[in-house]
Each structure stands twice: as C-alpha cells, then as structure tokens.
XYZ file of C-alpha atoms in Angstrom:
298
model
C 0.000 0.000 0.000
C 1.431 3.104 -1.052
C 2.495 6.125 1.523
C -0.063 9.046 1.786
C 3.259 11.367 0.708
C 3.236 8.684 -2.306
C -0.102 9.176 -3.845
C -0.381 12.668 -3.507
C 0.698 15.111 -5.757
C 1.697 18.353 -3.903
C 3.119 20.631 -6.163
C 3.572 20.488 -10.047
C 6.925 20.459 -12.040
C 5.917 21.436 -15.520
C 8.962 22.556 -17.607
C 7.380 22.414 -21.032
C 5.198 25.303 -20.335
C 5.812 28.470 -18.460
C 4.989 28.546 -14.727
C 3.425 31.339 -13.605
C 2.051 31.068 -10.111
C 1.444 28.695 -7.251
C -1.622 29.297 -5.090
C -3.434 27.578 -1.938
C -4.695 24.800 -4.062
C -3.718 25.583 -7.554
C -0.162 25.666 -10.061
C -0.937 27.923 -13.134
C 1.084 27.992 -16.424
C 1.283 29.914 -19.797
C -0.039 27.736 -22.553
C 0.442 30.732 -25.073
C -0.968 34.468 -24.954
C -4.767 33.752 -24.418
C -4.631 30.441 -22.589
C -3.598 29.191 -18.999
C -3.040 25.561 -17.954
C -4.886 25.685 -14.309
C -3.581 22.091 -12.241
C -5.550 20.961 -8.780
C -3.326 20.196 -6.671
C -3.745 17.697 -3.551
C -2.885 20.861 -1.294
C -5.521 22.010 1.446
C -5.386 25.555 2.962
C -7.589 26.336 6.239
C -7.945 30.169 7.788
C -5.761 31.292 4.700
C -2.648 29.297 5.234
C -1.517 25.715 3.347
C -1.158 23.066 5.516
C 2.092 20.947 5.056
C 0.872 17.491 4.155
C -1.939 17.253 1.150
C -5.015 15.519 0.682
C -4.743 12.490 -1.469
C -6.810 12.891 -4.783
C -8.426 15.983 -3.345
C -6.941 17.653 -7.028
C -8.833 15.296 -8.371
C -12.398 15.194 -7.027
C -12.160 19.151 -7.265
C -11.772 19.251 -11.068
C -14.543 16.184 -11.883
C -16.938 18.360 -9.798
C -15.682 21.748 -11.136
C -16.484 20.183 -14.567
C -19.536 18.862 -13.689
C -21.373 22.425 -12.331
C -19.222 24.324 -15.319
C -21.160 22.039 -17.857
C -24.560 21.956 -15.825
C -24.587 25.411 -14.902
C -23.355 27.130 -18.431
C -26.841 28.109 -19.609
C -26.708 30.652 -16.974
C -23.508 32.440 -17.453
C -20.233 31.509 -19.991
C -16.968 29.822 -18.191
C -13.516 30.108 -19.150
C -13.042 26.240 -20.072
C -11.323 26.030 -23.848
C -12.850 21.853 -23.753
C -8.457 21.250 -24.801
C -7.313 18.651 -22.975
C -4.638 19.075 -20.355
C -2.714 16.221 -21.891
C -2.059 17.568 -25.078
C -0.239 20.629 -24.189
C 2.514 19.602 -21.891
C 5.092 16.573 -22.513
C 4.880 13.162 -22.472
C 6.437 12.589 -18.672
C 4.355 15.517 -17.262
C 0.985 13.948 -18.511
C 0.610 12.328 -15.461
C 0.574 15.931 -13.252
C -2.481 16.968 -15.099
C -3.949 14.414 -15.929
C -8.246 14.401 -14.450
C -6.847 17.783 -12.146
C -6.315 20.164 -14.618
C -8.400 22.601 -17.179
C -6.926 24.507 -19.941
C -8.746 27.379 -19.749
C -8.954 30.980 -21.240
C -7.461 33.788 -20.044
C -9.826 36.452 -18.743
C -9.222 39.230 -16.216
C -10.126 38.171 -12.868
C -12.062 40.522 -10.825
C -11.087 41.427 -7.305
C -14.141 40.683 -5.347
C -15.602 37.243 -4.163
C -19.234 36.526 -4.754
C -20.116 34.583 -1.617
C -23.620 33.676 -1.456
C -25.294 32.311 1.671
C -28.650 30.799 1.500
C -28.440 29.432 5.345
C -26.715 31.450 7.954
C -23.614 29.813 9.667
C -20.152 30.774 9.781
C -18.613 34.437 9.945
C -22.255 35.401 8.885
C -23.967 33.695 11.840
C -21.336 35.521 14.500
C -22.054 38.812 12.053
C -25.902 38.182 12.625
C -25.701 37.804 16.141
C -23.442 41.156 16.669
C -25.577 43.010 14.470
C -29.207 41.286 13.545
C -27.327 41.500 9.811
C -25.072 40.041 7.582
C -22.383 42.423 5.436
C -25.002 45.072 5.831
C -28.012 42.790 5.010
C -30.862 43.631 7.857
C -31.995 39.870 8.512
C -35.332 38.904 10.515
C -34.571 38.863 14.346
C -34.487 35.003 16.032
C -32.917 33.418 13.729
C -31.194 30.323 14.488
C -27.273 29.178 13.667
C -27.916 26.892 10.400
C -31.339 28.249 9.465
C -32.454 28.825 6.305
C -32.770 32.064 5.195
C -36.317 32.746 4.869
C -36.657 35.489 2.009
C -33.408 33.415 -0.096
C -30.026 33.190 -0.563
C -28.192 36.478 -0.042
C -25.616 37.879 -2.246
C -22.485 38.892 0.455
C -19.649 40.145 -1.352
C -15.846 39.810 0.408
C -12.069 40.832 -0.729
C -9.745 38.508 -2.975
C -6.830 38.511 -0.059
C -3.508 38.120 -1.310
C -1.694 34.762 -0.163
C -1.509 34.373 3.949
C -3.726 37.311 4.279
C -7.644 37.113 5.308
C -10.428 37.861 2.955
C -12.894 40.391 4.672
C -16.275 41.096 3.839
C -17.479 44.328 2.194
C -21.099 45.892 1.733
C -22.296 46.329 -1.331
C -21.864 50.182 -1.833
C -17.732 49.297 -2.009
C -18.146 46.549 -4.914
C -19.946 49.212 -6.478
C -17.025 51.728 -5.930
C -14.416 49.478 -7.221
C -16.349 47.876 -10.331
C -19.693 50.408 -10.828
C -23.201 49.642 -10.694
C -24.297 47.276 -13.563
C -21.451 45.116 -13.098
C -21.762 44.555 -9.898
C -25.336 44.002 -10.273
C -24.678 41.260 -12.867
C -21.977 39.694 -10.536
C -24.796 39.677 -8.147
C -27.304 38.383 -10.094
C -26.046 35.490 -12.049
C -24.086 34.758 -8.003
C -27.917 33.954 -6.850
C -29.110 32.602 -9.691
C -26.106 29.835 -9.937
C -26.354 29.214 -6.504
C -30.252 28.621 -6.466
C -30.359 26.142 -8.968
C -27.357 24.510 -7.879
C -29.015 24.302 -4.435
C -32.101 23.096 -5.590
C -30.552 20.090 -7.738
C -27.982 19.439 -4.612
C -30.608 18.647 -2.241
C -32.322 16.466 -4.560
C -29.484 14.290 -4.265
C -29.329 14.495 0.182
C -26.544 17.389 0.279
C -27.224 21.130 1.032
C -25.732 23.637 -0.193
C -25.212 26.088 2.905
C -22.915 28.935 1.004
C -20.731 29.039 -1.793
C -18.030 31.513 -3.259
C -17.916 32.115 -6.939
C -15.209 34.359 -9.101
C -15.298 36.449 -12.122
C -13.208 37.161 -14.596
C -13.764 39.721 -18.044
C -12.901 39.246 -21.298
C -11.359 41.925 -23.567
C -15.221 42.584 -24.299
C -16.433 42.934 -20.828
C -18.273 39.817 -20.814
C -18.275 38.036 -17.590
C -17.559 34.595 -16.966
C -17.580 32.197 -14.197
C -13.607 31.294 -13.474
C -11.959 29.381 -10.928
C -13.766 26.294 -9.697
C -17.617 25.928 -9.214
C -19.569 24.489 -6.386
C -16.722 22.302 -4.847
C -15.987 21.233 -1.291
C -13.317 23.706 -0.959
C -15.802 26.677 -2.013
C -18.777 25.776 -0.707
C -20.377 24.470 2.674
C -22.128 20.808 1.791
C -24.069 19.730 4.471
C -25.704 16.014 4.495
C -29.396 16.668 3.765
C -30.520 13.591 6.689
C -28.678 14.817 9.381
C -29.808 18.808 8.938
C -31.256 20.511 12.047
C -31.388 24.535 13.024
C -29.931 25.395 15.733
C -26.310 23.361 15.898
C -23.767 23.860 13.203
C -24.082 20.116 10.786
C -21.585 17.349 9.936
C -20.436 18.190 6.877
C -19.072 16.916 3.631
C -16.185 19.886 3.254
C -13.304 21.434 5.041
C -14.880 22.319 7.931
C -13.816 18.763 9.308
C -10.282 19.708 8.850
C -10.960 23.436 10.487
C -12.206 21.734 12.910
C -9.525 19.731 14.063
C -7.186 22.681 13.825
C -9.277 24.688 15.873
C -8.531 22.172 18.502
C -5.099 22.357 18.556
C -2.762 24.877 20.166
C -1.856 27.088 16.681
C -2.287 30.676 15.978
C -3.489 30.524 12.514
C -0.077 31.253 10.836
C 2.124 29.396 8.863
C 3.422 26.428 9.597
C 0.367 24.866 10.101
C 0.493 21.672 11.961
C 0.606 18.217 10.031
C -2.706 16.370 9.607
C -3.099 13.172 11.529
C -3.704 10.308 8.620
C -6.981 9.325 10.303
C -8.254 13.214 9.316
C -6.808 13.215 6.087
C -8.542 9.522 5.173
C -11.911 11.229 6.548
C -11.631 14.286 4.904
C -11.150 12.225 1.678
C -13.546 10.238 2.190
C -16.434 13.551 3.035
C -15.030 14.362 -0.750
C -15.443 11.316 -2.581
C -18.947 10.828 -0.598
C -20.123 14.684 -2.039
C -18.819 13.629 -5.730
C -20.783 10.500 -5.836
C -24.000 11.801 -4.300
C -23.810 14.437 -6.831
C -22.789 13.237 -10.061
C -22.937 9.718 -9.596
C-alpha cells in the first residue's frame, strides 16, 4: 500500500510550459498568450494558510466536480473552459501531473471581489448576525437560528480577494460598487444567486445542502463576464448532508470544515506552519469528498 506522501501530488513540475504562479490549491502555467493551464493540486489551505501534508486525490475530485457544475450550470452564465485537454499541451512525462486535475482554460481578467452567497446562515455570517441582527449590511429577521435557512433566499455577500496568507474580509455592497460600478456589480450579483439557487435546488435532490458558496469572475477583452476558478466544490462551498440537517447546531459536513475543525482544537495561531494532519483526518476528509462527488454526479 502506497504512503499518503506517495499518492499525492503536492506541487507540479511542468517545464514544457511556463509557470506562472502557485496558489493555496492551484499551479498555473502559460499555454500561449490567451490560454492558462490551471492544475488541482492535492494541497488544502484552512484560515488562509496551506497546511504541510496534502489531501490524497483531493486535485482530483475538485476538477470532476468543477467540470460537472461548469457544464450543468453554463446556460446561466459563460466559463472560461477552452474543452483542450490538459494532456495535449505539456510533454509526455508531465501527462501524469495533469492528468483528471487540470483545465486549460482561457485567459480572462479576474475581478477582485468574491461573490459569496449564503442561503443558510452559519459561519462568519452567523457571529455577524448575532453582533448586528445583519449580515455584510443585510438587515436579517430577528431570532434566527445558527444553520437556518434564510427565509426570504439566498443572499448575495460580497468579500475581498486577499492576497496569499492574508484574510479575505467582507465588504457591503456600496464598495463593490465603488471598485467595479453599478451594472457590473449588479450582474456579478445576479447570475451569483441565480447559480447558486439552482445549484441548491438540484444538490438537495441528491441528500446534500448547499449552505454557502463563493464564486469568481473574470472579463474578457469585451467585458463579458464569466464564471472562473472552480464551481460548487468542497473547498468553495459548505455541503451539508441533507438527513442529518437541524437549526440550531452547526451540521456534519461533507467539506473542510472537518479539517478546520480539528485545527481549531489544537494549540496554533493561525499562521504558517500549520500543523501536520493526523492520517486518520486526512482519510476522513477524503472520504467527506469522494462521498459529495458520488451523491452528486454519480
């Protein structure tokens, strides 16, 4: 039986195209002047910092259900997938670095804001609720519960693209509309809720809720918008089993917050290094994963 170190695939070394950037979970490359090679790692990053031991096939489940809400969702707004395949573009002993974790995708101008959209409150917008009675601004109806759903819909609740180690923060709505003016950012936040809703609606068809999400943007040299990034994945989203839901207590659930969890336990300040993952929480996190990609697509 191979080593967890063995089967994972950390970081990429692609030579035969130009590297350009290594983020929490993902290595990005030059294919030429319009196209980027994006691979999914195995890497996992909780409160903004990478922990030092990966998740095996995590790359993988990402990009199958990346690919999966790209293709379902693209009536509703265009994404930046080219349909090349990763295996094409790079050489013959790198195939095996991209191969079912990468997209070859177009390249677009990413936008600076993340489009979070909540349709239950938990989380940072749960402790902003119970400060305030509102979330980023958002006046909510008083007595709400941790976990509830939100009764007039999911809420569009905008936050900053942090640069690597720092925190995203939320912002109102009046500053996305400062930095990228009104119709945009009424776009961003209409096609947000509309993905969202009828992601959440199919999702709990098949037993998982879809508590929140985050979704980028990027423009093209038109200023059309597109979906970039990844769509509707464990690492983006809060999936929450759809048997074991209840108001009131914060659910199992089938993403990262197992990990957080665990890290919240332990005696760490939230900066790197991060402390190594016991095996038995990598093999569950894994297995949350796998469990969300079957239930979803299978």
């Amino acid at each position: 039986m191979k080593s967890t170190k063995e089967c994972a695939l950390f970081e990429t070394h692609i030579k035969s195209l130009i590297f350009l950037h290594r983020g929490k979970v993902r290595d990005i490359y030059a294919v030429d002047d319009d196209k980027l090679l994006i691979v999914q790692t195995d890497r996992i990053s909780a409160f903004d910092v990478i922990l030092p031991n990966p998740v095996p096939g995590k790359g993988k489940l990402l990009t199958a259900l990346s690919a999966f809400w790209f293709k379902k969702l693209s009536h509703i707004i265009p994404n930046h997938l080219t349909g090349i395949a990763p295996e094409s573009i790079v050489a013959a002993n790198e195939r095996e670095q991209v191969l079912d974790r990468a997209f070859v995708i177009r390249k677009l101008k990413p936008l600076p804001v993340e489009a979070i959209v909540r349709g239950y409150i938990v989380g940072s917008g749960w402790k902003d609720y119970q400060q305030s009675g509102a979330v980023c601004g958002i006046p909510l109806p008083p007595g709400l519960e941790q976990a509830e759903k939100l009764p007039g819909g999911a809420i569009f609740t905008p936050s900053t693209k942090a640069a690597m180690g720092a925190h995203d923060e939320n912002i109102a709505l009046p500053e996305v509309e400062r930095q990228l003016g009104k119709t945009l950012t009424s776009k961003i936040k209409k096609k947000a809720v509309q993905l969202y809703t009828e992601a959440a609606e199919y999702a709990v068809q098949r037993g998982i809720i879809i508590a929140d999400t985050k979704f980028e943007f990027g423009l093209d040299d038109a200023g059309e918008l597109y979906l970039i990034d990844e769509a509707l994945t464990p690492d983006s989203s809060r999936f929450w089993p759809a048997d074991q839901y209840q108001a009131g207590i914060s659910p199992p659930s089938y993403d990262k917050q197992f990990v957080r969890d665990w890290l919240e336990r332990q005696d760490w300040n939230k900066k790197p290094p991060a402390p190594v993952l016991p095996d038995e929480v990598i093999r569950q996190t894994v297995e949350k994963y796998r469990e969300a990609l079957r239930l979803l697509i299978a």
